[in-house]
Coordinates of C-alpha atoms in Angstrom, one line a residue:
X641 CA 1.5 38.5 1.1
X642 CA 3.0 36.6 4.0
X643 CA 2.8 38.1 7.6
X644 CA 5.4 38.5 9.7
X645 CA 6.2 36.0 12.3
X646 CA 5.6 39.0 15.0
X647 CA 1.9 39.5 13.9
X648 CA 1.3 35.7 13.2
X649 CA 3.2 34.7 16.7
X650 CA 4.2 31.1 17.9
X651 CA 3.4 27.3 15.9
X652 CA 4.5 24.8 18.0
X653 CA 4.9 21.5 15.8
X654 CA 5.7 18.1 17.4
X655 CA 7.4 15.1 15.3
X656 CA 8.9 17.9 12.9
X657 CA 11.9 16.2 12.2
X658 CA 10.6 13.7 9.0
X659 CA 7.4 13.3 7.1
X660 CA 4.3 15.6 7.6
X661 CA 5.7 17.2 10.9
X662 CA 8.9 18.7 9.1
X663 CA 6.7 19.8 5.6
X664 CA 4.3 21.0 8.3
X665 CA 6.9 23.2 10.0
X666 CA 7.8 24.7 6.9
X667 CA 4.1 25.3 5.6
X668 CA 3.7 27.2 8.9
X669 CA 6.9 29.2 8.8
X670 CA 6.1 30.2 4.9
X671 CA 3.1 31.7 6.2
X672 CA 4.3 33.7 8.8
X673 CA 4.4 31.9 11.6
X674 CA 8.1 31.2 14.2
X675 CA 7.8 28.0 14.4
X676 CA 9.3 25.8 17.3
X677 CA 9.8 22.6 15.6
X678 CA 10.3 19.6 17.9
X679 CA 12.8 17.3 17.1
X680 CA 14.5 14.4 19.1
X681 CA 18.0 14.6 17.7
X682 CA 20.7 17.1 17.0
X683 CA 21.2 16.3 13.3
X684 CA 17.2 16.5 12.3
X685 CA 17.7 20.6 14.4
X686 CA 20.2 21.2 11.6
X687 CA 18.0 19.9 9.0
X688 CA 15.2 21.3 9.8
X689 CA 16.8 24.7 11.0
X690 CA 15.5 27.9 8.8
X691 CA 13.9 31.5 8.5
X692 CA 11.2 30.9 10.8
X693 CA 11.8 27.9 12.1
X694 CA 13.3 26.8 15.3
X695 CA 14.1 23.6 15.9
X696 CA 13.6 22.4 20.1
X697 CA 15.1 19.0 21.6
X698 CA 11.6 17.4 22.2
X699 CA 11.0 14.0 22.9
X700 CA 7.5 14.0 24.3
X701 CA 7.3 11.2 26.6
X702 CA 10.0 13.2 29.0
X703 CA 8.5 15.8 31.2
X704 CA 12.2 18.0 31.3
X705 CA 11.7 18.6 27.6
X706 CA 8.1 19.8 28.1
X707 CA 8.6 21.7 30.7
X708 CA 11.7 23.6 28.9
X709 CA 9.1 23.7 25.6
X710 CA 6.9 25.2 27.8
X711 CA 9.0 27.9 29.4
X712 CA 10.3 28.3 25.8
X713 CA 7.1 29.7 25.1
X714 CA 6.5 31.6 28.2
X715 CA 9.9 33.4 28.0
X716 CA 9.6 34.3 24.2
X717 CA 12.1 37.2 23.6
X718 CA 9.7 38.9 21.3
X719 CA 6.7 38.5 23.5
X720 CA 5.3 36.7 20.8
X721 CA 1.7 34.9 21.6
X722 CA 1.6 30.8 21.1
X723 CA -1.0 30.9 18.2
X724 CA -1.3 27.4 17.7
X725 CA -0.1 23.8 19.0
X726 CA 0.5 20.9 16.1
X727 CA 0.3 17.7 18.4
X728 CA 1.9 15.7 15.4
X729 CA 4.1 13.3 17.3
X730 CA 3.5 9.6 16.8
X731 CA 5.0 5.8 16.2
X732 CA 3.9 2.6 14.5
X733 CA 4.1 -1.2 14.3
X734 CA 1.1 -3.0 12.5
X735 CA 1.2 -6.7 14.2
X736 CA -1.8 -8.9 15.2
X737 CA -2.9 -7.9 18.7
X738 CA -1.7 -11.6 20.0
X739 CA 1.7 -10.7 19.6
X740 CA 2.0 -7.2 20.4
X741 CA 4.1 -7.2 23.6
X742 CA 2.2 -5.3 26.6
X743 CA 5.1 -3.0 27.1
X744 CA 4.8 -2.3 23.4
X745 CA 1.4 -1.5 23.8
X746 CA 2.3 0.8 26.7
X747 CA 5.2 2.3 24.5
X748 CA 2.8 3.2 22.0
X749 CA 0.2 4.9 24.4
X750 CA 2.9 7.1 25.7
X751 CA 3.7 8.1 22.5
X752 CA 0.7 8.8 20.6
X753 CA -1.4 9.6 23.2
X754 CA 0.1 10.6 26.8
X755 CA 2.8 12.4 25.4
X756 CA 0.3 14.6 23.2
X757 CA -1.5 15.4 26.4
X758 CA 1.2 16.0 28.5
X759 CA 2.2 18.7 26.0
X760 CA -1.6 19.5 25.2
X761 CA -1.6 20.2 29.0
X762 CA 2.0 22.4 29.5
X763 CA 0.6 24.7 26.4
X764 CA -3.0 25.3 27.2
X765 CA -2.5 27.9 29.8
X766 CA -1.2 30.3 27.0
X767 CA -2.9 28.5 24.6
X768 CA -6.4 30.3 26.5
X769 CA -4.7 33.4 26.5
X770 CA -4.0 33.7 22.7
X771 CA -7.5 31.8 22.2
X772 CA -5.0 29.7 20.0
X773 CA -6.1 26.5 18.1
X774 CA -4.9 22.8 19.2
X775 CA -4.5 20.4 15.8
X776 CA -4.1 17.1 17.0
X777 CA -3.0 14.8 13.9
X778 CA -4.9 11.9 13.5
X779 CA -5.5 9.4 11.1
X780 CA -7.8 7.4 9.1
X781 CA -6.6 4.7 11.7
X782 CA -9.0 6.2 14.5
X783 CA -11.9 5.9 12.4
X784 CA -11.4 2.4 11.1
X785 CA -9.1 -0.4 12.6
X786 CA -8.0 -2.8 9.8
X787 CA -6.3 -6.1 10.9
X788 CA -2.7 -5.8 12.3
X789 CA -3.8 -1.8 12.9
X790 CA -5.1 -2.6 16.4
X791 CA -2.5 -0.7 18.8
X792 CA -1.8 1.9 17.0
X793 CA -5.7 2.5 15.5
X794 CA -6.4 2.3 19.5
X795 CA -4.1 5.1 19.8
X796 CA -6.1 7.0 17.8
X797 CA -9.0 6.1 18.3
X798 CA -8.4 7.4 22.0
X799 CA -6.6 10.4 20.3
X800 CA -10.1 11.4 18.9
X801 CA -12.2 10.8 22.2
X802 CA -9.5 13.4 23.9
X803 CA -10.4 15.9 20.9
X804 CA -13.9 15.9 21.1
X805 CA -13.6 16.5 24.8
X806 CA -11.1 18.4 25.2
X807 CA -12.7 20.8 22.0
X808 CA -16.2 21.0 24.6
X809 CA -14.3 22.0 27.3
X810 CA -12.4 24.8 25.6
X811 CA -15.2 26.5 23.3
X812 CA -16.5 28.7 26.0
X813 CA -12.5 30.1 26.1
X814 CA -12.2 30.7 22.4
X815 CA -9.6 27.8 21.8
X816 CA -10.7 25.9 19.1
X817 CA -9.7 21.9 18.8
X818 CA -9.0 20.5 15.8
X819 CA -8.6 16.9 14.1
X820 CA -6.8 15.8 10.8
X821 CA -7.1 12.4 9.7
X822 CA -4.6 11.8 7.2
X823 CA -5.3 8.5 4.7
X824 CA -1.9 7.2 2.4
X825 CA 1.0 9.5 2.6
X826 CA 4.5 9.3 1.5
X827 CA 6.4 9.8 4.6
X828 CA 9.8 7.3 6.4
X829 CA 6.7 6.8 8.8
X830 CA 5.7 2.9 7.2
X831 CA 9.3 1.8 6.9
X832 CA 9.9 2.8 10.4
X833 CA 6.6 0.9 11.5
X834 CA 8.1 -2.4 9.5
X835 CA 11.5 -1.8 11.2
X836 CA 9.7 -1.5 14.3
X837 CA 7.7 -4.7 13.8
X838 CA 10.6 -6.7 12.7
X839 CA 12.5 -5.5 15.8
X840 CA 10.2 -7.1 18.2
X841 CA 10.5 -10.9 19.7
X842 CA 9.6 -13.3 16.6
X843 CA 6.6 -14.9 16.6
X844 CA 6.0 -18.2 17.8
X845 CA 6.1 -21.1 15.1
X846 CA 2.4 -21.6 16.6
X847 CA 1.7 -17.6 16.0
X848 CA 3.8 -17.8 12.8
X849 CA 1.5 -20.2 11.6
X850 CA -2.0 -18.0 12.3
X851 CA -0.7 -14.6 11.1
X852 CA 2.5 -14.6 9.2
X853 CA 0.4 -14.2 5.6
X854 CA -1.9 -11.6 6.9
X855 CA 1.6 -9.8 8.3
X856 CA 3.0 -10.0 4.9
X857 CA -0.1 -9.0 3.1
X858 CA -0.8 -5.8 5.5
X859 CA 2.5 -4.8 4.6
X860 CA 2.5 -5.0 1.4
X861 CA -0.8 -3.6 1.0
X862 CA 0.4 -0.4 2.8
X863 CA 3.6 -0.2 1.0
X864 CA 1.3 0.0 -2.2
X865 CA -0.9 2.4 -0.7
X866 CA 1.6 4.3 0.5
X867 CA 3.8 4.6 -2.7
X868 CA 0.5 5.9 -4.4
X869 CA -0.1 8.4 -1.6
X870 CA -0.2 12.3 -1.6
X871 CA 2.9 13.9 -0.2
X872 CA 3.9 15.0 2.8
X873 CA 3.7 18.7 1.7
X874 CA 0.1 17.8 0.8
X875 CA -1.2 17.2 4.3
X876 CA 0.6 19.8 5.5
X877 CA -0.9 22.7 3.2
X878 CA -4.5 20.8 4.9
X879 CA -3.2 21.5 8.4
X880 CA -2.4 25.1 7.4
X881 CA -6.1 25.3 6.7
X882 CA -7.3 24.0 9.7
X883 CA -4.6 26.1 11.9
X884 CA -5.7 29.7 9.7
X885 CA -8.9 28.9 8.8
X886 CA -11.1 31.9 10.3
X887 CA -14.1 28.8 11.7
X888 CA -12.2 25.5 10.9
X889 CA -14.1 22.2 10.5
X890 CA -14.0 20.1 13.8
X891 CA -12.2 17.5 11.3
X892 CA -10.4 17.3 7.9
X893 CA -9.3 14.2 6.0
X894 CA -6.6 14.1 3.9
X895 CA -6.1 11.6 0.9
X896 CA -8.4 9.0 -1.2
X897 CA -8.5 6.4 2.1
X898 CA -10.4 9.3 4.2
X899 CA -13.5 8.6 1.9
X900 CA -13.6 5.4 4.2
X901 CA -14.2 7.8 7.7
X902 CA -17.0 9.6 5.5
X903 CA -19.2 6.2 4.7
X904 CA -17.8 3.9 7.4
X905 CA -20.4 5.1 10.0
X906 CA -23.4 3.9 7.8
X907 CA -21.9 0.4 7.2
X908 CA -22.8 -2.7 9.0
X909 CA -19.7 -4.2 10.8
X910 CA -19.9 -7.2 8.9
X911 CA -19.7 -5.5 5.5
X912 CA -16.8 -3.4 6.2
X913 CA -15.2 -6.3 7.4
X914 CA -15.9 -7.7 3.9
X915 CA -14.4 -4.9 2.3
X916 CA -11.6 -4.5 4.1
X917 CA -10.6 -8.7 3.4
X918 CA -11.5 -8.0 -0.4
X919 CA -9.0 -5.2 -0.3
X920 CA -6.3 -7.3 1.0
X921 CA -6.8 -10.3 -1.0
X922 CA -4.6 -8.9 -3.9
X923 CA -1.7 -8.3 -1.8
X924 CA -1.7 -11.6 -0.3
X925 CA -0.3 -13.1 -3.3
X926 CA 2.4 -10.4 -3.7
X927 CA 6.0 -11.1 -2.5
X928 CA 8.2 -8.4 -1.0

Protein backbone atom coordinates (compact mmCIF):
# COMPACT_ATOMS: atom_id res chain seq x y z
CA UNK A 1 0.00 0.00 0.00
CA UNK A 2 1.55 3.45 -0.68
CA UNK A 3 1.77 6.02 2.15
CA UNK A 4 0.77 9.29 1.91
CA UNK A 5 3.14 11.98 1.13
CA UNK A 6 2.09 13.54 4.68
CA UNK A 7 3.31 10.48 6.67
CA UNK A 8 6.33 9.84 4.21
CA UNK A 9 7.21 13.81 4.23
CA UNK A 10 9.83 15.69 1.89
CA UNK A 11 12.50 13.85 -1.09
CA UNK A 12 14.56 16.35 -2.29
CA UNK A 13 16.07 15.02 -5.66
CA UNK A 14 18.79 17.05 -7.58
CA UNK A 15 19.45 16.57 -11.52
CA UNK A 16 15.64 15.38 -11.83
CA UNK A 17 15.02 16.66 -15.03
CA UNK A 18 16.57 13.49 -17.42
CA UNK A 19 18.02 10.14 -16.72
CA UNK A 20 18.18 8.54 -13.16
CA UNK A 21 17.24 11.84 -11.32
CA UNK A 22 13.81 12.24 -13.13
CA UNK A 23 12.99 8.06 -12.87
CA UNK A 24 14.28 8.70 -9.36
CA UNK A 25 11.69 11.45 -8.64
CA UNK A 26 9.07 9.39 -9.70
CA UNK A 27 10.16 6.17 -7.84
CA UNK A 28 10.02 8.40 -4.71
CA UNK A 29 6.73 10.05 -5.33
CA UNK A 30 5.10 6.37 -6.24
CA UNK A 31 6.01 5.55 -2.84
CA UNK A 32 4.71 8.21 -1.00
CA UNK A 33 7.01 10.67 -0.78
CA UNK A 34 6.34 14.99 -2.15
CA UNK A 35 9.09 15.22 -3.97
CA UNK A 36 10.89 18.54 -4.88
CA UNK A 37 12.49 17.66 -7.96
CA UNK A 38 15.32 20.08 -9.07
CA UNK A 39 15.44 21.04 -12.42
CA UNK A 40 17.35 23.87 -14.30
CA UNK A 41 14.83 24.86 -16.95
CA UNK A 42 11.16 25.63 -17.23
CA UNK A 43 10.26 23.05 -19.84
CA UNK A 44 11.94 19.92 -17.87
CA UNK A 45 9.29 21.58 -14.54
CA UNK A 46 6.49 20.80 -17.00
CA UNK A 47 7.80 17.42 -17.76
CA UNK A 48 8.54 16.32 -14.89
CA UNK A 49 5.46 18.05 -13.06
CA UNK A 50 2.99 15.26 -11.25
CA UNK A 51 1.05 13.77 -8.19
CA UNK A 52 3.74 14.10 -5.83
CA UNK A 53 6.13 15.75 -7.45
CA UNK A 54 7.22 19.24 -7.56
CA UNK A 55 9.44 20.43 -9.77
CA UNK A 56 12.07 23.57 -8.20
CA UNK A 57 14.35 25.86 -10.47
CA UNK A 58 17.68 24.46 -9.16
CA UNK A 59 20.88 24.87 -10.65
CA UNK A 60 23.24 23.91 -7.89
CA UNK A 61 26.30 25.82 -8.51
CA UNK A 62 24.13 29.22 -7.59
CA UNK A 63 23.72 29.96 -3.96
CA UNK A 64 20.02 32.04 -4.63
CA UNK A 65 18.55 28.71 -5.75
CA UNK A 66 19.82 26.90 -2.65
CA UNK A 67 18.99 29.22 -0.48
CA UNK A 68 15.14 29.48 -1.93
CA UNK A 69 15.41 25.22 -2.01
CA UNK A 70 16.28 25.59 1.39
CA UNK A 71 13.53 27.94 2.65
CA UNK A 72 11.31 25.78 0.34
CA UNK A 73 11.79 23.18 2.82
CA UNK A 74 11.66 25.27 5.91
CA UNK A 75 8.35 26.98 4.97
CA UNK A 76 6.61 23.66 3.86
CA UNK A 77 2.74 24.50 3.95
CA UNK A 78 2.00 21.08 5.35
CA UNK A 79 4.66 21.07 7.90
CA UNK A 80 5.97 18.25 6.21
CA UNK A 81 9.60 16.86 7.57
CA UNK A 82 12.56 16.68 4.80
CA UNK A 83 12.96 12.77 4.95
CA UNK A 84 15.69 12.46 2.66
CA UNK A 85 18.18 14.49 0.27
CA UNK A 86 19.11 12.71 -3.37
CA UNK A 87 22.39 14.62 -4.20
CA UNK A 88 22.06 13.33 -7.90
CA UNK A 89 23.36 16.34 -9.76
CA UNK A 90 26.27 15.82 -12.04
CA UNK A 91 28.20 16.50 -15.64
CA UNK A 92 30.61 14.76 -17.89
CA UNK A 93 33.34 14.92 -20.51
CA UNK A 94 35.80 11.87 -20.84
CA UNK A 95 39.13 13.56 -22.44
CA UNK A 96 42.78 12.65 -21.56
CA UNK A 97 43.84 14.77 -18.55
CA UNK A 98 46.38 16.85 -20.97
CA UNK A 99 43.73 18.43 -22.63
CA UNK A 100 41.16 19.04 -20.20
CA UNK A 101 41.08 22.86 -19.83
CA UNK A 102 41.69 23.99 -16.05
CA UNK A 103 38.54 25.91 -15.99
CA UNK A 104 36.93 22.76 -17.18
CA UNK A 105 38.28 20.99 -14.42
CA UNK A 106 37.03 23.69 -12.12
CA UNK A 107 33.50 23.50 -13.97
CA UNK A 108 33.28 20.00 -13.16
CA UNK A 109 34.27 20.30 -9.36
CA UNK A 110 31.55 22.81 -8.93
CA UNK A 111 29.26 20.61 -10.28
CA UNK A 112 29.72 17.24 -9.03
CA UNK A 113 31.20 18.09 -5.99
CA UNK A 114 30.75 21.83 -4.46
CA UNK A 115 27.43 22.10 -5.60
CA UNK A 116 26.35 18.76 -3.82
CA UNK A 117 27.86 20.19 -0.60
CA UNK A 118 26.61 23.41 -0.78
CA UNK A 119 23.15 21.86 -0.92
CA UNK A 120 24.32 18.83 1.45
CA UNK A 121 25.13 21.91 3.74
CA UNK A 122 21.64 24.27 3.32
CA UNK A 123 19.64 20.71 4.06
CA UNK A 124 21.35 19.20 6.96
CA UNK A 125 19.97 21.39 9.63
CA UNK A 126 16.46 19.80 9.01
CA UNK A 127 17.99 16.94 7.73
CA UNK A 128 19.21 16.30 11.83
CA UNK A 129 15.92 17.12 12.87
CA UNK A 130 13.97 14.40 10.78
CA UNK A 131 17.16 12.12 11.34
CA UNK A 132 16.65 11.92 7.45
CA UNK A 133 19.06 9.97 5.10
CA UNK A 134 21.63 11.89 2.61
CA UNK A 135 22.08 9.56 -0.94
CA UNK A 136 24.80 10.94 -2.63
CA UNK A 137 24.91 9.36 -6.33
CA UNK A 138 27.98 8.02 -7.22
CA UNK A 139 29.42 5.92 -9.65
CA UNK A 140 31.50 3.08 -10.58
CA UNK A 141 33.80 6.11 -11.78
CA UNK A 142 34.98 6.88 -8.01
CA UNK A 143 36.13 3.42 -7.50
CA UNK A 144 37.96 2.95 -10.68
CA UNK A 145 39.41 5.68 -13.15
CA UNK A 146 39.66 4.24 -16.65
CA UNK A 147 41.62 6.35 -19.23
CA UNK A 148 39.93 9.68 -20.49
CA UNK A 149 37.62 9.16 -16.99
CA UNK A 150 40.23 11.27 -15.01
CA UNK A 151 38.13 14.64 -14.18
CA UNK A 152 35.14 13.36 -13.75
CA UNK A 153 36.35 9.82 -11.81
CA UNK A 154 38.24 12.64 -9.57
CA UNK A 155 34.91 14.10 -8.97
CA UNK A 156 33.86 11.16 -7.50
CA UNK A 157 36.29 9.87 -6.18
CA UNK A 158 36.28 13.13 -3.89
CA UNK A 159 32.43 12.67 -3.88
CA UNK A 160 33.06 9.35 -1.81
CA UNK A 161 35.86 10.77 0.65
CA UNK A 162 32.92 13.59 1.54
CA UNK A 163 30.45 10.48 2.23
CA UNK A 164 32.48 8.53 4.39
CA UNK A 165 33.13 11.64 6.43
CA UNK A 166 30.47 13.32 6.35
CA UNK A 167 28.43 9.63 7.25
CA UNK A 168 31.06 9.63 10.77
CA UNK A 169 30.09 12.81 11.56
CA UNK A 170 26.37 12.43 11.35
CA UNK A 171 25.86 8.76 13.00
CA UNK A 172 25.84 10.06 16.51
CA UNK A 173 22.54 12.34 15.11
CA UNK A 174 20.71 9.57 13.56
CA UNK A 175 21.28 10.85 9.76
CA UNK A 176 22.39 8.10 7.89
CA UNK A 177 24.83 8.76 4.56
CA UNK A 178 24.51 6.85 1.85
CA UNK A 179 26.38 6.01 -1.55
CA UNK A 180 25.20 4.47 -4.97
CA UNK A 181 27.54 3.61 -7.47
CA UNK A 182 25.81 3.17 -10.60
CA UNK A 183 27.83 1.02 -13.49
CA UNK A 184 26.24 1.28 -17.49
CA UNK A 185 22.88 2.96 -17.65
CA UNK A 186 20.78 4.19 -20.28
CA UNK A 187 20.40 7.80 -19.63
CA UNK A 188 21.05 11.39 -22.36
CA UNK A 189 23.95 11.50 -19.72
CA UNK A 190 26.95 9.88 -22.32
CA UNK A 191 25.63 11.86 -25.32
CA UNK A 192 25.76 14.93 -23.28
CA UNK A 193 29.44 14.04 -22.03
CA UNK A 194 30.43 13.49 -26.04
CA UNK A 195 28.73 16.89 -26.77
CA UNK A 196 30.55 18.30 -24.05
CA UNK A 197 33.85 16.98 -25.15
CA UNK A 198 33.43 17.92 -28.73
CA UNK A 199 32.53 21.45 -27.55
CA UNK A 200 35.83 22.07 -26.02
CA UNK A 201 39.09 23.75 -27.92
CA UNK A 202 40.34 20.85 -30.45
CA UNK A 203 43.21 19.26 -29.68
CA UNK A 204 46.47 20.06 -30.94
CA UNK A 205 47.70 18.14 -34.15
CA UNK A 206 50.66 17.18 -31.54
CA UNK A 207 47.77 16.03 -28.77
CA UNK A 208 45.70 14.69 -31.73
CA UNK A 209 48.35 12.57 -32.56
CA UNK A 210 48.81 10.94 -28.70
CA UNK A 211 45.14 10.50 -27.86
CA UNK A 212 42.72 10.80 -30.67
CA UNK A 213 42.34 6.71 -30.99
CA UNK A 214 42.06 6.20 -27.37
CA UNK A 215 39.28 9.26 -27.53
CA UNK A 216 37.51 7.37 -30.16
CA UNK A 217 37.85 4.05 -28.59
CA UNK A 218 36.51 5.29 -24.96
CA UNK A 219 33.64 6.45 -26.66
CA UNK A 220 32.76 3.92 -28.43
CA UNK A 221 33.34 1.50 -25.72
CA UNK A 222 30.81 3.47 -23.52
CA UNK A 223 28.32 3.90 -26.11
CA UNK A 224 28.36 0.01 -26.24
CA UNK A 225 28.23 -0.30 -22.62
CA UNK A 226 25.82 2.00 -22.32
CA UNK A 227 23.29 0.71 -25.06
CA UNK A 228 23.58 -2.74 -23.09
CA UNK A 229 22.92 -1.01 -19.71
CA UNK A 230 20.03 -1.33 -17.18
CA UNK A 231 17.57 1.52 -17.33
CA UNK A 232 17.14 4.49 -15.68
CA UNK A 233 14.12 3.19 -13.70
CA UNK A 234 16.47 0.46 -12.62
CA UNK A 235 18.82 2.46 -10.52
CA UNK A 236 16.26 4.35 -9.32
CA UNK A 237 14.10 1.40 -7.72
CA UNK A 238 18.04 0.74 -5.97
CA UNK A 239 17.99 4.28 -4.57
CA UNK A 240 14.51 3.77 -3.25
CA UNK A 241 16.12 0.95 -1.32
CA UNK A 242 18.82 2.78 0.04
CA UNK A 243 16.48 5.95 0.96
CA UNK A 244 13.57 3.30 2.77
CA UNK A 245 15.64 0.72 3.77
CA UNK A 246 15.04 0.44 7.70
CA UNK A 247 19.55 -0.02 8.17
CA UNK A 248 20.78 0.66 4.46
CA UNK A 249 24.17 -0.47 3.31
CA UNK A 250 26.88 2.33 3.52
CA UNK A 251 27.04 1.62 -0.43
CA UNK A 252 25.04 -0.11 -3.26
CA UNK A 253 26.10 -0.75 -6.86
CA UNK A 254 24.01 -0.80 -9.50
CA UNK A 255 24.64 -2.77 -12.89
CA UNK A 256 27.19 -5.59 -14.22
CA UNK A 257 30.31 -2.84 -14.19
CA UNK A 258 29.86 -2.45 -10.19
CA UNK A 259 31.38 -6.13 -10.00
CA UNK A 260 34.58 -4.13 -10.87
CA UNK A 261 34.27 -1.79 -7.20
CA UNK A 262 33.75 -5.40 -5.53
CA UNK A 263 37.29 -7.09 -6.76
CA UNK A 264 39.16 -3.90 -7.81
CA UNK A 265 40.57 -3.44 -4.20
CA UNK A 266 42.34 -6.90 -4.31
CA UNK A 267 44.03 -6.24 -7.69
CA UNK A 268 47.50 -5.12 -8.31
CA UNK A 269 47.51 -1.72 -10.14
CA UNK A 270 49.33 -3.22 -12.93
CA UNK A 271 46.72 -5.91 -13.57
CA UNK A 272 43.74 -3.78 -13.62
CA UNK A 273 45.53 -1.64 -15.84
CA UNK A 274 45.74 -4.82 -18.04
CA UNK A 275 42.31 -5.41 -17.92
CA UNK A 276 41.04 -2.28 -18.43
CA UNK A 277 43.48 -2.00 -22.01
CA UNK A 278 42.14 -5.62 -22.98
CA UNK A 279 38.67 -4.23 -22.59
CA UNK A 280 39.24 -1.45 -24.81
CA UNK A 281 41.08 -3.18 -27.48
CA UNK A 282 37.84 -4.32 -29.33
CA UNK A 283 36.45 -0.91 -29.59
CA UNK A 284 39.53 0.50 -31.03
CA UNK A 285 38.88 -0.92 -34.19
CA UNK A 286 35.27 0.12 -34.28
CA UNK A 287 34.19 3.28 -36.26
CA UNK A 288 31.40 5.63 -35.08
Amino acid sequence: MTVSSETRGLAVVTGASTGIGAATARELAGRGYHVLAGVRRDRDADAIRGPGLEPVILDITHPDHIEALAARVHEDSQGRPVRVLVNNAAVQANLPIEVFAIEEWRRMFEVNLFGQIAVTQALLPALIRSKGRVVNISSVGGRVAMATYGPYAATKFALEAVSDSLRRELAPFGVEVVVVQPGAVRTEMLGRAIAAAGDLPAMTSEQGQRYSGLVRAINNQAVSSTNAGLPAEAAAKVIARAVTARRPRTRYSVGREAALVHVVRFLPDRMLDRILAAALRPHSAVTT
